[in-house]
PDB file of N, CA and C in Angstrom:
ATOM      1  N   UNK F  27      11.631  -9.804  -3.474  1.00  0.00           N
ATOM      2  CA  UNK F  27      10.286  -9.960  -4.021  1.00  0.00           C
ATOM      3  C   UNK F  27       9.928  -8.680  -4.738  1.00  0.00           C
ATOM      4  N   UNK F  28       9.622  -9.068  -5.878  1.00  0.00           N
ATOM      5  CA  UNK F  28       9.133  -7.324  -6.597  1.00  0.00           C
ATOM      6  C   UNK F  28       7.624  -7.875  -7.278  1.00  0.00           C
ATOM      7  N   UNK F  29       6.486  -6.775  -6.594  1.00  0.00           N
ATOM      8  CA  UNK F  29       5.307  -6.925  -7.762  1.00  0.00           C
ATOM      9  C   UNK F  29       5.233  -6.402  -8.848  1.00  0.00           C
ATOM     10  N   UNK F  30       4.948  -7.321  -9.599  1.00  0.00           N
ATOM     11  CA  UNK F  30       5.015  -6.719 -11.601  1.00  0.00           C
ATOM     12  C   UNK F  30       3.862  -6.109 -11.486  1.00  0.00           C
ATOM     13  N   UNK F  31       2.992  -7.138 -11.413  1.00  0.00           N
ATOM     14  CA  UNK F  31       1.166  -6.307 -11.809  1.00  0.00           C
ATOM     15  C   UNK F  31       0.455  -6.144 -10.804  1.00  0.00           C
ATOM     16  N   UNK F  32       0.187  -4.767 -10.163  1.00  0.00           N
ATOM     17  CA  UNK F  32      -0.563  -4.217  -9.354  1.00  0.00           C
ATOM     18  C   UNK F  32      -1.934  -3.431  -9.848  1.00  0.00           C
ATOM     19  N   UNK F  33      -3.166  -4.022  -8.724  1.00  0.00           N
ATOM     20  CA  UNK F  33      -4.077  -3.513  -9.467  1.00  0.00           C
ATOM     21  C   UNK F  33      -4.581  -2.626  -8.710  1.00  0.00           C
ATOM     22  N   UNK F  34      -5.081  -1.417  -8.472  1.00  0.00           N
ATOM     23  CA  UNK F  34      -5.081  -0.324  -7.703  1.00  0.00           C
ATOM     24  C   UNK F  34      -6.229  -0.279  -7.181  1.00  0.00           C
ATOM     25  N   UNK F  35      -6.630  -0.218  -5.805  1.00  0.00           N
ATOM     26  CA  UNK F  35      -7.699  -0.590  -5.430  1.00  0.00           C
ATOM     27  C   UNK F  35      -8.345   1.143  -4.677  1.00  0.00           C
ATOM     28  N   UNK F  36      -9.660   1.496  -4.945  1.00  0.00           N
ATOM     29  CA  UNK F  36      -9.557   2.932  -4.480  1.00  0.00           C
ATOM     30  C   UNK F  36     -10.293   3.224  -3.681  1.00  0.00           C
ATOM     31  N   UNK F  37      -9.772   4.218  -3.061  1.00  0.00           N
ATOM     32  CA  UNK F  37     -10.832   4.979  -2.113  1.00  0.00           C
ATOM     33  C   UNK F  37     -11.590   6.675  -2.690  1.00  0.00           C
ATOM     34  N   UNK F  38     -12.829   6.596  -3.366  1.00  0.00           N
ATOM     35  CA  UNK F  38     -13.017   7.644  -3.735  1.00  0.00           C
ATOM     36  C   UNK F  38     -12.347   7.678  -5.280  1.00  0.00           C
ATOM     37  N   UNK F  39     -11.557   8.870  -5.806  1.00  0.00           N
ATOM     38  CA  UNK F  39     -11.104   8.088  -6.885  1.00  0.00           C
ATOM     39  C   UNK F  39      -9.678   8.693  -6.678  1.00  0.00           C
ATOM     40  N   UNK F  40      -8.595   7.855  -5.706  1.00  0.00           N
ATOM     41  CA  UNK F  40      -7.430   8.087  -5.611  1.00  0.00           C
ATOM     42  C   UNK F  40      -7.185   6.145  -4.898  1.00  0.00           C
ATOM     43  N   UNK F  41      -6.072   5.695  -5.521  1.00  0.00           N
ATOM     44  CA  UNK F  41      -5.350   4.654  -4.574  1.00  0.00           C
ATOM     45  C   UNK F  41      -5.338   4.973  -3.738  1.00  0.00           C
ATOM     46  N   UNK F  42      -5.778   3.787  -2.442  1.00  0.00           N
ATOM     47  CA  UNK F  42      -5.420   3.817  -1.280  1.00  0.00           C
ATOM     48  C   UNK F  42      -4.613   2.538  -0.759  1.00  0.00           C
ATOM     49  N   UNK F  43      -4.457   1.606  -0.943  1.00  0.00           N
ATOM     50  CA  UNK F  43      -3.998   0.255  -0.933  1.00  0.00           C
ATOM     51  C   UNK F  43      -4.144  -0.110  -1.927  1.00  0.00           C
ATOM     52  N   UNK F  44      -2.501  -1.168  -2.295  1.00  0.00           N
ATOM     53  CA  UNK F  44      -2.237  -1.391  -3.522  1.00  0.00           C
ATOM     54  C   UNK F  44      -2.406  -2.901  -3.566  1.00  0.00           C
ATOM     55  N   UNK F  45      -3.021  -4.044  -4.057  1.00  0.00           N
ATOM     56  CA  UNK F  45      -3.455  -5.481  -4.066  1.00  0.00           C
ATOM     57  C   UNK F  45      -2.771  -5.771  -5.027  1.00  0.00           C
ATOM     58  N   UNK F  46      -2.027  -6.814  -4.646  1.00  0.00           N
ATOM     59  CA  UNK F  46      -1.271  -7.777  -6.133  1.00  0.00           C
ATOM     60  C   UNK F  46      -2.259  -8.835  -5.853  1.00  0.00           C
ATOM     61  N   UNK F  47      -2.932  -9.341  -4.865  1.00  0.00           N
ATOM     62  CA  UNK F  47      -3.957 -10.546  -5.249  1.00  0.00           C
ATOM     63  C   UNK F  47      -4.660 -10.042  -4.001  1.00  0.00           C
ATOM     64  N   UNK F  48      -6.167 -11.098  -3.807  1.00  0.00           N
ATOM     65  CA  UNK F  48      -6.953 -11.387  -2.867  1.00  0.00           C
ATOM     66  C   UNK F  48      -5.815 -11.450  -1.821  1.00  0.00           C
ATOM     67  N   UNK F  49      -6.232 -10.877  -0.809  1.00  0.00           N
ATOM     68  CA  UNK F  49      -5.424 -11.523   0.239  1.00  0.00           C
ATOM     69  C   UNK F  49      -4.358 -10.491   0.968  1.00  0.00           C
ATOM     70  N   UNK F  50      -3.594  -9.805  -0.351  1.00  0.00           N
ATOM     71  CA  UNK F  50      -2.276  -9.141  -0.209  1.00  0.00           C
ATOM     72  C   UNK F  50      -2.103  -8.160  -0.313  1.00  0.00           C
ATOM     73  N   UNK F  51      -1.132  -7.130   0.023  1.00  0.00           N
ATOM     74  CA  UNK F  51      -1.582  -5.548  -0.149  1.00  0.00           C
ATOM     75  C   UNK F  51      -0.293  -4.914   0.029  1.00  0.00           C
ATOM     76  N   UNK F  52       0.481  -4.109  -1.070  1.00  0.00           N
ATOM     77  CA  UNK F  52       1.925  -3.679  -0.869  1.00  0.00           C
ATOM     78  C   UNK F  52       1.311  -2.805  -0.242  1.00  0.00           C
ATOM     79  N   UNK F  53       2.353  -2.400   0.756  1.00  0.00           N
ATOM     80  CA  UNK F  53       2.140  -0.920   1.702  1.00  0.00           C
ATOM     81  C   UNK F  53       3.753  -0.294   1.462  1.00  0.00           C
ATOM     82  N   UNK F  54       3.588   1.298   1.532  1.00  0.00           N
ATOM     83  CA  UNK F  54       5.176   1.749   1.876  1.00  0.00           C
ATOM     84  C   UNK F  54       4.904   2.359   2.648  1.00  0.00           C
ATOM     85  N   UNK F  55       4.107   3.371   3.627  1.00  0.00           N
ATOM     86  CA  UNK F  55       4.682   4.250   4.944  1.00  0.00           C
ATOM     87  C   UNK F  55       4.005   3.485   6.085  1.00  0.00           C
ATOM     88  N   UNK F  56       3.451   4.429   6.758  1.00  0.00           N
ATOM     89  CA  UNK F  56       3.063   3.769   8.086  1.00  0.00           C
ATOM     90  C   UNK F  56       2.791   2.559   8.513  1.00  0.00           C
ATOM     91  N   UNK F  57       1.873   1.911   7.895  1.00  0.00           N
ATOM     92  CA  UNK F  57       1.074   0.591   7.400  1.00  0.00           C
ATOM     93  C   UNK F  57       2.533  -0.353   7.326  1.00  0.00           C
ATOM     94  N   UNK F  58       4.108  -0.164   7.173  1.00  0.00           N
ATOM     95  CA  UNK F  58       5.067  -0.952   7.179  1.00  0.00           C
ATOM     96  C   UNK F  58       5.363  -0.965   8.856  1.00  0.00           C
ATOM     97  N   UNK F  59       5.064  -0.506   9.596  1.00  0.00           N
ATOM     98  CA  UNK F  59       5.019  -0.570  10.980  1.00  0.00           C
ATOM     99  C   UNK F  59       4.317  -1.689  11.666  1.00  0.00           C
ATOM    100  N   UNK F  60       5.285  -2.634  12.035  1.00  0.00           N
ATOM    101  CA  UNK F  60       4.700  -3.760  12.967  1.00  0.00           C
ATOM    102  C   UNK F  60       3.806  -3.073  13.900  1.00  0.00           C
ATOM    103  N   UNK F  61       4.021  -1.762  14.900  1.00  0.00           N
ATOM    104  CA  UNK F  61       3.666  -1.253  16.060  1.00  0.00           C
ATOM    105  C   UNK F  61       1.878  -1.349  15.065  1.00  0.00           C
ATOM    106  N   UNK F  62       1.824  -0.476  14.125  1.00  0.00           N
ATOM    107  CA  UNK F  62       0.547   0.069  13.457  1.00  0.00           C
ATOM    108  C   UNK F  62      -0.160  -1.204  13.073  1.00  0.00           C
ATOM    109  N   UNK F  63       0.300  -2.458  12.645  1.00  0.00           N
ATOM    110  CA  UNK F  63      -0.424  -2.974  11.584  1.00  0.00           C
ATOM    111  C   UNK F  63      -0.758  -3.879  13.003  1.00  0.00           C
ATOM    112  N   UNK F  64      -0.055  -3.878  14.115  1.00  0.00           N
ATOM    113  CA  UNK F  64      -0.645  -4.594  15.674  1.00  0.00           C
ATOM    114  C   UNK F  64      -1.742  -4.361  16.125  1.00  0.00           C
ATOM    115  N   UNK F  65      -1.601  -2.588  15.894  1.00  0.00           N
ATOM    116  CA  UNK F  65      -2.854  -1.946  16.423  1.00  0.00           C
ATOM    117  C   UNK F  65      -4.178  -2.059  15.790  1.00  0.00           C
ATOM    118  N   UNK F  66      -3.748  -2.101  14.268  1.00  0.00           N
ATOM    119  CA  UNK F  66      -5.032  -2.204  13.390  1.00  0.00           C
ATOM    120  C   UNK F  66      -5.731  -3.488  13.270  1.00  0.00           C
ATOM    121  N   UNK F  67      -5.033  -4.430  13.365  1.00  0.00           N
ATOM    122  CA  UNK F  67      -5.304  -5.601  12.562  1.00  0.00           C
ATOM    123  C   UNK F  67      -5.276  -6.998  14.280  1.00  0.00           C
ATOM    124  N   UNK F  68      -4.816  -6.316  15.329  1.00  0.00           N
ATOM    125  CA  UNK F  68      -4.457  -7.295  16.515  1.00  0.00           C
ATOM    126  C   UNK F  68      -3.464  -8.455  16.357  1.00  0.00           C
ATOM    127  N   UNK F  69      -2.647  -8.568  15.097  1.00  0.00           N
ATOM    128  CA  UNK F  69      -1.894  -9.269  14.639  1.00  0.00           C
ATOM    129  C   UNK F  69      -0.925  -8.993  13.797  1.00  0.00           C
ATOM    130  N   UNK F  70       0.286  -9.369  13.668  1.00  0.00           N
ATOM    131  CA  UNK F  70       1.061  -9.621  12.560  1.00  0.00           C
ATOM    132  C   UNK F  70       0.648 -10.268  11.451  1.00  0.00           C
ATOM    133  N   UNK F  71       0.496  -9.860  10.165  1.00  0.00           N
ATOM    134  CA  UNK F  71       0.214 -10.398   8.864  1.00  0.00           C
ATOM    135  C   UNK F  71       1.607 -11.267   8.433  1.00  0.00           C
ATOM    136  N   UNK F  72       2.101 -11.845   7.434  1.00  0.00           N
ATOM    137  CA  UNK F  72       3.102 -11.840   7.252  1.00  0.00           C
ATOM    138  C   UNK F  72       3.574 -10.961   6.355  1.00  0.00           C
ATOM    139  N   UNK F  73       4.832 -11.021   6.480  1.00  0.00           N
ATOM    140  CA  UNK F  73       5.170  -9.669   5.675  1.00  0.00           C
ATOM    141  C   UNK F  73       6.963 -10.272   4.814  1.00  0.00           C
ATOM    142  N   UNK F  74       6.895  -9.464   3.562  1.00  0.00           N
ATOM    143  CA  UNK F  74       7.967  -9.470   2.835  1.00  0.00           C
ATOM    144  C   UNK F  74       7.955  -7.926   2.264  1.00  0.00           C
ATOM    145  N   UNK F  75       9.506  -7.963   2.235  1.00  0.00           N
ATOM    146  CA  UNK F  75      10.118  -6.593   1.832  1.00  0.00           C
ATOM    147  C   UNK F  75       9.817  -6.767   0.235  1.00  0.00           C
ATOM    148  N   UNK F  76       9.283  -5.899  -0.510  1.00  0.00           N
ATOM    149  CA  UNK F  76       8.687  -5.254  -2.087  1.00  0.00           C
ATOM    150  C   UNK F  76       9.097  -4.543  -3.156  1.00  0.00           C
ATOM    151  N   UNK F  77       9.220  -4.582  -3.417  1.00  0.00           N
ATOM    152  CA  UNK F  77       9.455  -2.897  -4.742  1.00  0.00           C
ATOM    153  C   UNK F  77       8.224  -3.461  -5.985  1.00  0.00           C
ATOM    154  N   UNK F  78       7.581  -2.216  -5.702  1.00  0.00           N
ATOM    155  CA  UNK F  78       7.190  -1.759  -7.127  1.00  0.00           C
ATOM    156  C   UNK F  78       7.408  -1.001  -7.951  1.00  0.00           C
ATOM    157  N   UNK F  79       7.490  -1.786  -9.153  1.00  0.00           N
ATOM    158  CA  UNK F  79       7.991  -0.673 -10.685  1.00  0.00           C
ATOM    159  C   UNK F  79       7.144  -0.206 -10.822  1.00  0.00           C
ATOM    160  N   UNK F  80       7.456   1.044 -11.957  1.00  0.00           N
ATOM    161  CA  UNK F  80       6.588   2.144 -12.657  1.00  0.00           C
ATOM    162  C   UNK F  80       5.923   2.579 -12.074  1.00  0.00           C
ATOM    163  N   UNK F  81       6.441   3.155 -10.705  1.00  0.00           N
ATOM    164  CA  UNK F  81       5.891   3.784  -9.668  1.00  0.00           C
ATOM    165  C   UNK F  81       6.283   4.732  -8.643  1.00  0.00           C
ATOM    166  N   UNK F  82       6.282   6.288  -8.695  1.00  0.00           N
ATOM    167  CA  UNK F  82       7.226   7.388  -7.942  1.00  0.00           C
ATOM    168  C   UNK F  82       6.092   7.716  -6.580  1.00  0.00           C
ATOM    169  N   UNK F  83       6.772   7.996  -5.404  1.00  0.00           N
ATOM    170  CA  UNK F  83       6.314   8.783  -4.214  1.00  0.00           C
ATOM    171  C   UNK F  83       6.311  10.260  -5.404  1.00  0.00           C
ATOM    172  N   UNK F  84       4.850  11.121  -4.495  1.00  0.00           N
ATOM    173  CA  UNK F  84       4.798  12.493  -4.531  1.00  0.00           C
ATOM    174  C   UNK F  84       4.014  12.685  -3.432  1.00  0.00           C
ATOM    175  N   UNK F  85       3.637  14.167  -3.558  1.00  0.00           N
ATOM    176  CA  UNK F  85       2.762  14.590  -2.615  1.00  0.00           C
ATOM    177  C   UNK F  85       1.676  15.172  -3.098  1.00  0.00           C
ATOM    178  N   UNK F  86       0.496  14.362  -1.885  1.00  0.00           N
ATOM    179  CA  UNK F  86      -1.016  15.189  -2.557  1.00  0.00           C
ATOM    180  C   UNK F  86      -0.813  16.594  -2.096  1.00  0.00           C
ATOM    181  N   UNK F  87      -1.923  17.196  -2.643  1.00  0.00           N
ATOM    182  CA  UNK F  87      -1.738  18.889  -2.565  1.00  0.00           C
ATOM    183  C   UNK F  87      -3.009  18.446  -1.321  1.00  0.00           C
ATOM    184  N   UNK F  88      -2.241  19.191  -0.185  1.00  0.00           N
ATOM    185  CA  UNK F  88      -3.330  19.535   0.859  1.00  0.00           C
ATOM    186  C   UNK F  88      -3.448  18.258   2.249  1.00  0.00           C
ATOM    187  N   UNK F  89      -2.568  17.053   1.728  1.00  0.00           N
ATOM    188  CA  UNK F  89      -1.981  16.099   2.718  1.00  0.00           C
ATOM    189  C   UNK F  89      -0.771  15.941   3.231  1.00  0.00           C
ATOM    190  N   UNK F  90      -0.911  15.614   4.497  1.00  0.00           N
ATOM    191  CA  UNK F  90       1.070  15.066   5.381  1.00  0.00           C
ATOM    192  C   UNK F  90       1.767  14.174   4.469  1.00  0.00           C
ATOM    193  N   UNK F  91       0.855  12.826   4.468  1.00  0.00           N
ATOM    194  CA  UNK F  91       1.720  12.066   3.851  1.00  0.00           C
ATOM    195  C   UNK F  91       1.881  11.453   2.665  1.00  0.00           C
ATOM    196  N   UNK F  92       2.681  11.617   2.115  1.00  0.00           N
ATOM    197  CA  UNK F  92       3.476  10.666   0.476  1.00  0.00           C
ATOM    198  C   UNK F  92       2.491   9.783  -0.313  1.00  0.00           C
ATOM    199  N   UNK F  93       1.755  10.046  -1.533  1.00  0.00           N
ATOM    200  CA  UNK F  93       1.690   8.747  -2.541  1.00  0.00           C
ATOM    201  C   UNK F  93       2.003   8.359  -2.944  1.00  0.00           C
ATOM    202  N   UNK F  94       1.680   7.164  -3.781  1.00  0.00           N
ATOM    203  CA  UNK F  94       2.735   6.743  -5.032  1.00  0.00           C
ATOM    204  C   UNK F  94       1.797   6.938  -6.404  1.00  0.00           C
ATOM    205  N   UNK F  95       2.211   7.407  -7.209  1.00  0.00           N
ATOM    206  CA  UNK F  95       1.158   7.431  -8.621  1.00  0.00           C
ATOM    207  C   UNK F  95       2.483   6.657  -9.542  1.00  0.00           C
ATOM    208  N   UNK F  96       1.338   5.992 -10.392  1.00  0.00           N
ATOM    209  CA  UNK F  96       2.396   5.442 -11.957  1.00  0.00           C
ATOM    210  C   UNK F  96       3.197   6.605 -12.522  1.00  0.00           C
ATOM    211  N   UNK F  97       3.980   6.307 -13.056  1.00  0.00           N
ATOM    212  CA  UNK F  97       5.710   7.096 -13.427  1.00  0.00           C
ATOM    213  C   UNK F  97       5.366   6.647 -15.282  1.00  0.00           C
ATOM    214  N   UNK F  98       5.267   7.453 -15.693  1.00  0.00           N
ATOM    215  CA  UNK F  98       4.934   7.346 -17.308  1.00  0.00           C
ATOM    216  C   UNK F  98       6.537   6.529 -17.745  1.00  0.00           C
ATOM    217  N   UNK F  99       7.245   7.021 -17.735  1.00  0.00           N
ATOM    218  CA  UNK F  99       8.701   6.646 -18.182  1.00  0.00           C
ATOM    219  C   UNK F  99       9.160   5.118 -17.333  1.00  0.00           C
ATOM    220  N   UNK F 100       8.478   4.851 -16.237  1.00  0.00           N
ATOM    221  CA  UNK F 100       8.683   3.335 -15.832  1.00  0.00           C
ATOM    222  C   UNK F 100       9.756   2.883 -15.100  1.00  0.00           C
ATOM    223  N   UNK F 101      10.395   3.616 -15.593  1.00  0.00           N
ATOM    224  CA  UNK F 101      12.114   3.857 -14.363  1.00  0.00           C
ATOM    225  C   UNK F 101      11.955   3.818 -13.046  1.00  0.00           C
ATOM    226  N   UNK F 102      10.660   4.278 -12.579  1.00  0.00           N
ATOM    227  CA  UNK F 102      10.640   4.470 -10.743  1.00  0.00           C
ATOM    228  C   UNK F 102      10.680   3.551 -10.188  1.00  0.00           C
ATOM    229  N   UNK F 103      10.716   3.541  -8.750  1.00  0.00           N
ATOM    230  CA  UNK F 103      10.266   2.278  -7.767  1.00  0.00           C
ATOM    231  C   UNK F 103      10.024   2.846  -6.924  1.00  0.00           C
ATOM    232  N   UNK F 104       9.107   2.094  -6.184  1.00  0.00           N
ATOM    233  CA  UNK F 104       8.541   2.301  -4.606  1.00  0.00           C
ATOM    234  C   UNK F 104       9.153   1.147  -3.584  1.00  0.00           C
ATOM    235  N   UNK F 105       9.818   1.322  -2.282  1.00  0.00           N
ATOM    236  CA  UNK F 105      10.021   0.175  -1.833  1.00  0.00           C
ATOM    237  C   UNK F 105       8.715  -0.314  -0.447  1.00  0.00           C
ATOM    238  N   UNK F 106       8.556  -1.065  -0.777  1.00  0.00           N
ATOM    239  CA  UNK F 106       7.997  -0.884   0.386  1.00  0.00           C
ATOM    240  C   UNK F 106       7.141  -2.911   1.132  1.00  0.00           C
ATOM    241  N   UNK F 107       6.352  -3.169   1.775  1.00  0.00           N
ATOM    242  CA  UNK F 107       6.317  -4.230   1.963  1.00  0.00           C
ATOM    243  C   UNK F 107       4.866  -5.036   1.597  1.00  0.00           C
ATOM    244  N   UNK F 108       5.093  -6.251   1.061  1.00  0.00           N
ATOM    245  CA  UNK F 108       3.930  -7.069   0.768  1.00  0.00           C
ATOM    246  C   UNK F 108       3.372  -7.867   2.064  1.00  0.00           C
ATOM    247  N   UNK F 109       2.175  -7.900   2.749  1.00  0.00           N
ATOM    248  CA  UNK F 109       1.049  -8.242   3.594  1.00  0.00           C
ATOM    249  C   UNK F 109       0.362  -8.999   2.772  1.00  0.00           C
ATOM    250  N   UNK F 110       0.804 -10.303   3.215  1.00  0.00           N
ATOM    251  CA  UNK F 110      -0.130 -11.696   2.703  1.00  0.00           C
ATOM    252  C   UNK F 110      -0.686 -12.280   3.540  1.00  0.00           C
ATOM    253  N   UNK F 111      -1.866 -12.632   3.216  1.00  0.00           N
ATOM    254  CA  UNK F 111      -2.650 -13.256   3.819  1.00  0.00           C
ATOM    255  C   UNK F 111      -3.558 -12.686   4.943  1.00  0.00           C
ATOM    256  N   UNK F 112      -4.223 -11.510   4.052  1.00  0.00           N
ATOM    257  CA  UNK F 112      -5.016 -10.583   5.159  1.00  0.00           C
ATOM    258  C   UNK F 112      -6.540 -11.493   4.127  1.00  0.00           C
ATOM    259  N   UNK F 113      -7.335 -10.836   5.257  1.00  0.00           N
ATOM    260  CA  UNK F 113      -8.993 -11.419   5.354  1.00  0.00           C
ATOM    261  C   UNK F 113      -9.604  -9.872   4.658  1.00  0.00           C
ATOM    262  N   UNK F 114     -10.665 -10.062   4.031  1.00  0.00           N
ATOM    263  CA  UNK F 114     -11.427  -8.975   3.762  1.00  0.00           C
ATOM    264  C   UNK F 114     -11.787  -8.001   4.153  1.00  0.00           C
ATOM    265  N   UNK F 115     -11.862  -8.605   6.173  1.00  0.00           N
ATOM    266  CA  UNK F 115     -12.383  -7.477   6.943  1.00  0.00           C
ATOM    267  C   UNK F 115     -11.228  -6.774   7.311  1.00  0.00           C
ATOM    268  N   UNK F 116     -10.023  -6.866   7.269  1.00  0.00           N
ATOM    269  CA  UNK F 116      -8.784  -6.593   7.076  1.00  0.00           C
ATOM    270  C   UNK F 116      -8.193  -5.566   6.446  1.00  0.00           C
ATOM    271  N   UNK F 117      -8.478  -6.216   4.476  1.00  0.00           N
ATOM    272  CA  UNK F 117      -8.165  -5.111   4.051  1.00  0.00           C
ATOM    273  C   UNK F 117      -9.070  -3.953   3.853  1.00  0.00           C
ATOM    274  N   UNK F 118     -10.758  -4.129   4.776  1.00  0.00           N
ATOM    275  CA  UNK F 118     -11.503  -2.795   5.066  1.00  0.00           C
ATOM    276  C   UNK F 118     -10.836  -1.815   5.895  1.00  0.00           C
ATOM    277  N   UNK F 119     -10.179  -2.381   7.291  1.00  0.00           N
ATOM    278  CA  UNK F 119      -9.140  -2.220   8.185  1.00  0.00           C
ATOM    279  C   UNK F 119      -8.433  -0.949   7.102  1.00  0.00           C
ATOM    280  N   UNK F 120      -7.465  -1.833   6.610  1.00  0.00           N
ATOM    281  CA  UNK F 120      -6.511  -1.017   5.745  1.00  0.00           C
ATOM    282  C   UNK F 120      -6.937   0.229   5.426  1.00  0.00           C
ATOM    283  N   UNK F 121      -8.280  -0.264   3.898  1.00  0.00           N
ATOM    284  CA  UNK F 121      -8.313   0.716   3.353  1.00  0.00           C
ATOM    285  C   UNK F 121      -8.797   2.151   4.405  1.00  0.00           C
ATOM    286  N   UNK F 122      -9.881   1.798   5.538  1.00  0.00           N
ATOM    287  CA  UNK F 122     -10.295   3.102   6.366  1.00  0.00           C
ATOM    288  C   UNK F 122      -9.187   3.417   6.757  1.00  0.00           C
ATOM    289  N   UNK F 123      -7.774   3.054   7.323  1.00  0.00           N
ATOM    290  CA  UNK F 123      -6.822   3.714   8.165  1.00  0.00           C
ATOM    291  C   UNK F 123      -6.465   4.696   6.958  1.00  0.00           C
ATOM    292  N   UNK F 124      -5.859   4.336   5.989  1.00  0.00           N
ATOM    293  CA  UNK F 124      -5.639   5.341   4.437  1.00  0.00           C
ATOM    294  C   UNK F 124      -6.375   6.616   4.437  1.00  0.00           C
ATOM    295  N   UNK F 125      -7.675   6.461   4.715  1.00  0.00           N
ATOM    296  CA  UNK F 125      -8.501   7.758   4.735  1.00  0.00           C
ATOM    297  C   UNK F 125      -9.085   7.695   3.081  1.00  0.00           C
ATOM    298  N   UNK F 126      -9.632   8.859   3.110  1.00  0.00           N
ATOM    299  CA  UNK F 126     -10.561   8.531   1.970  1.00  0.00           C
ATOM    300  C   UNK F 126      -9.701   9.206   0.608  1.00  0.00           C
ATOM    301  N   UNK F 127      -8.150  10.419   1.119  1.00  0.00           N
ATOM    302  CA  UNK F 127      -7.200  11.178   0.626  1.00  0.00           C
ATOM    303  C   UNK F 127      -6.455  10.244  -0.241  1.00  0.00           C
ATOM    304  N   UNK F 128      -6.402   8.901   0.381  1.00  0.00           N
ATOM    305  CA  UNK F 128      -5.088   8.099  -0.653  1.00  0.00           C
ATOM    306  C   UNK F 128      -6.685   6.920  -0.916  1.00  0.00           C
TER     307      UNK F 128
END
């Protein structure tokens, strides 16, 4: 499964969760953790393995963990997993675990 068009959904003005539709939300670090997304959410979402194009991991200046920002040249990928069929209050869930940094 690969998402073409991702629309960047934000916290503050940095991505924090990435939505290919209502509903769905590629994740690549923690948030790919059955243990985490148990704890957050009291359930398993379903889940499929992802890649998104035109898209590199870096690091924010002054955070632990990894973003992904668009890759001008388009060559990149991110791998990581699609969460379908989450509820609204859900992907609030999401976006607060992210923090306000991603």
């Amino acid at each position: 499964w690969t998402v073409r068009r991702v629309v960047a959904h934000r916290c503050n003005s940095t991505p924090c969760v990435y939505r290919a539709s209502m509903g769905t939300a590629f994740v690549y670090g923690t948030l790919m953790a059955p243990e985490v997304l148990e704890c957050l959410l009291k359930r398993q979402p379903t889940r499929k393995a992802a890649t998104i194009k035109g898209y590199r991991r870096t690091r924010l200046s002054g955070v632990v963990f990894p973003a992904i920002i668009p890759e001008e040249n388009g060559d990149s990928f991110v791998q990581g997993v699609l969460l379908e069929g989450l509820s609204d209050n859900e992907m609030q869930i999401l976006d607060g675990y992210e923090s306000k940094e991603y």
